[in-house]
């Protein structure tokens, strides 16, 4: 799984859990209990705002011990989500997201990564885009 995929799963829940929820909703629809997309048609993830993403992450932060500067630091965001925040993991994430600068762990790279991750989380509505799946 891609690093971005792990971030999405940590914030919004695992892809496997979402697949199970979709199957359950489809089964309920067949029984006439709930509306759903046409058979074989996956519901598209709706974009959300960065503020909504931040609200979700803030709830995670409130339930974790420690003090994380996740609103500004990609390292702290990854640590909050119990993900590898090492330089090699951040380099891999930068490559996944299309960073074109030096992969040296600089402030420039880390700031870009944080902004890009928050933006992609909002754009994807909690779903890993096909282009970022590994």
One Martini backbone bead per residue (centre of mass of N, CA, C, O) as a GRO file, in nm:
protein
  134
    1UNK     BB    1   0.100   0.034   0.019
    2UNK     BB    2   0.076   0.346   0.019
    3UNK     BB    3   0.138   0.613   0.206
    4UNK     BB    4  -0.122   0.763   0.144
    5UNK     BB    5  -0.305   0.521   0.204
    6UNK     BB    6  -0.229   0.512   0.505
    7UNK     BB    7  -0.336   0.789   0.574
    8UNK     BB    8  -0.626   0.746   0.493
    9UNK     BB    9  -0.680   0.501   0.678
   10UNK     BB   10  -0.609   0.651   0.949
   11UNK     BB   11  -0.844   0.869   0.913
   12UNK     BB   12  -1.102   0.705   0.750
   13UNK     BB   13  -1.021   0.422   0.715
   14UNK     BB   14  -1.025   0.132   0.579
   15UNK     BB   15  -1.070  -0.006   0.274
   16UNK     BB   16  -1.196  -0.268   0.376
   17UNK     BB   17  -1.421  -0.140   0.544
   18UNK     BB   18  -1.551   0.011   0.307
   19UNK     BB   19  -1.618  -0.240   0.141
   20UNK     BB   20  -1.806  -0.366   0.351
   21UNK     BB   21  -2.007  -0.130   0.364
   22UNK     BB   22  -2.090  -0.147   0.067
   23UNK     BB   23  -2.199  -0.436   0.077
   24UNK     BB   24  -2.410  -0.383   0.296
   25UNK     BB   25  -2.567  -0.163   0.144
   26UNK     BB   26  -2.639  -0.340  -0.098
   27UNK     BB   27  -2.795  -0.555   0.061
   28UNK     BB   28  -3.007  -0.358   0.174
   29UNK     BB   29  -3.116  -0.265  -0.099
   30UNK     BB   30  -3.219  -0.545  -0.191
   31UNK     BB   31  -3.421  -0.533   0.072
   32UNK     BB   32  -3.524  -0.219   0.085
   33UNK     BB   33  -3.355  -0.031   0.308
   34UNK     BB   34  -3.149   0.114   0.093
   35UNK     BB   35  -2.992   0.326  -0.091
   36UNK     BB   36  -2.805   0.288  -0.407
   37UNK     BB   37  -2.610   0.205  -0.629
   38UNK     BB   38  -2.565   0.054  -0.889
   39UNK     BB   39  -2.473  -0.229  -0.987
   40UNK     BB   40  -2.120  -0.200  -0.995
   41UNK     BB   41  -2.142   0.092  -0.866
   42UNK     BB   42  -1.944   0.321  -0.740
   43UNK     BB   43  -1.914   0.547  -0.512
   44UNK     BB   44  -1.821   0.861  -0.507
   45UNK     BB   45  -1.600   1.070  -0.383
   46UNK     BB   46  -1.634   1.346  -0.193
   47UNK     BB   47  -1.536   1.636  -0.151
   48UNK     BB   48  -1.354   1.817   0.091
   49UNK     BB   49  -1.238   2.005   0.331
   50UNK     BB   50  -0.969   2.093   0.509
   51UNK     BB   51  -1.132   2.146   0.767
   52UNK     BB   52  -1.255   1.862   0.782
   53UNK     BB   53  -0.991   1.716   0.806
   54UNK     BB   54  -0.897   1.862   1.065
   55UNK     BB   55  -1.129   1.761   1.242
   56UNK     BB   56  -1.060   1.462   1.226
   57UNK     BB   57  -0.768   1.487   1.333
   58UNK     BB   58  -0.840   1.621   1.605
   59UNK     BB   59  -0.982   1.369   1.716
   60UNK     BB   60  -0.734   1.194   1.718
   61UNK     BB   61  -0.558   1.380   1.897
   62UNK     BB   62  -0.751   1.375   2.152
   63UNK     BB   63  -0.689   1.040   2.175
   64UNK     BB   64  -0.384   1.119   2.217
   65UNK     BB   65  -0.089   1.111   2.329
   66UNK     BB   66   0.056   1.404   2.318
   67UNK     BB   67   0.240   1.651   2.111
   68UNK     BB   68   0.115   1.779   1.803
   69UNK     BB   69   0.215   1.955   1.487
   70UNK     BB   70   0.007   1.869   1.240
   71UNK     BB   71  -0.067   2.153   1.097
   72UNK     BB   72   0.265   2.181   1.000
   73UNK     BB   73   0.368   1.872   1.032
   74UNK     BB   74   0.443   1.582   0.874
   75UNK     BB   75   0.577   1.429   1.099
   76UNK     BB   76   0.350   1.464   1.313
   77UNK     BB   77   0.125   1.345   1.145
   78UNK     BB   78   0.252   1.062   1.116
   79UNK     BB   79   0.282   1.006   1.418
   80UNK     BB   80  -0.017   1.032   1.495
   81UNK     BB   81  -0.075   0.779   1.279
   82UNK     BB   82   0.152   0.560   1.315
   83UNK     BB   83   0.383   0.645   1.113
   84UNK     BB   84   0.639   0.661   0.913
   85UNK     BB   85   0.874   0.959   0.940
   86UNK     BB   86   1.098   0.915   0.779
   87UNK     BB   87   1.285   1.009   0.521
   88UNK     BB   88   1.216   0.768   0.339
   89UNK     BB   89   0.906   0.801   0.363
   90UNK     BB   90   0.897   1.096   0.259
   91UNK     BB   91   1.021   1.039  -0.014
   92UNK     BB   92   0.803   0.845  -0.111
   93UNK     BB   93   0.571   1.044  -0.086
   94UNK     BB   94   0.685   1.259  -0.277
   95UNK     BB   95   0.685   1.076  -0.525
   96UNK     BB   96   0.382   1.007  -0.530
   97UNK     BB   97   0.302   1.336  -0.541
   98UNK     BB   98   0.528   1.492  -0.735
   99UNK     BB   99   0.794   1.584  -0.639
  100UNK     BB  100   1.071   1.802  -0.780
  101UNK     BB  101   1.260   1.825  -0.568
  102UNK     BB  102   1.463   1.773  -0.324
  103UNK     BB  103   1.527   1.460  -0.140
  104UNK     BB  104   1.631   1.599   0.181
  105UNK     BB  105   1.432   1.709   0.416
  106UNK     BB  106   1.349   1.978   0.382
  107UNK     BB  107   1.146   2.230   0.449
  108UNK     BB  108   1.031   2.247   0.166
  109UNK     BB  109   0.940   1.953   0.144
  110UNK     BB  110   0.764   1.938   0.406
  111UNK     BB  111   0.567   2.163   0.335
  112UNK     BB  112   0.467   2.045   0.072
  113UNK     BB  113   0.365   1.777   0.185
  114UNK     BB  114   0.153   1.886   0.377
  115UNK     BB  115  -0.017   2.041   0.172
  116UNK     BB  116  -0.067   1.800  -0.022
  117UNK     BB  117  -0.202   1.607   0.173
  118UNK     BB  118  -0.438   1.788   0.256
  119UNK     BB  119  -0.546   1.831  -0.030
  120UNK     BB  120  -0.584   1.527  -0.112
  121UNK     BB  121  -0.778   1.455   0.113
  122UNK     BB  122  -1.000   1.648   0.021
  123UNK     BB  123  -1.033   1.561  -0.278
  124UNK     BB  124  -1.089   1.244  -0.202
  125UNK     BB  125  -1.276   1.195   0.053
  126UNK     BB  126  -1.108   0.926   0.163
  127UNK     BB  127  -0.984   0.839  -0.116
  128UNK     BB  128  -0.778   0.659  -0.309
  129UNK     BB  129  -0.635   0.730  -0.578
  130UNK     BB  130  -0.544   0.546  -0.844
  131UNK     BB  131  -0.265   0.703  -0.885
  132UNK     BB  132  -0.184   0.610  -0.559
  133UNK     BB  133  -0.176   0.320  -0.613
  134UNK     BB  134   0.019   0.001  -0.550
   0.00000   0.00000   0.00000
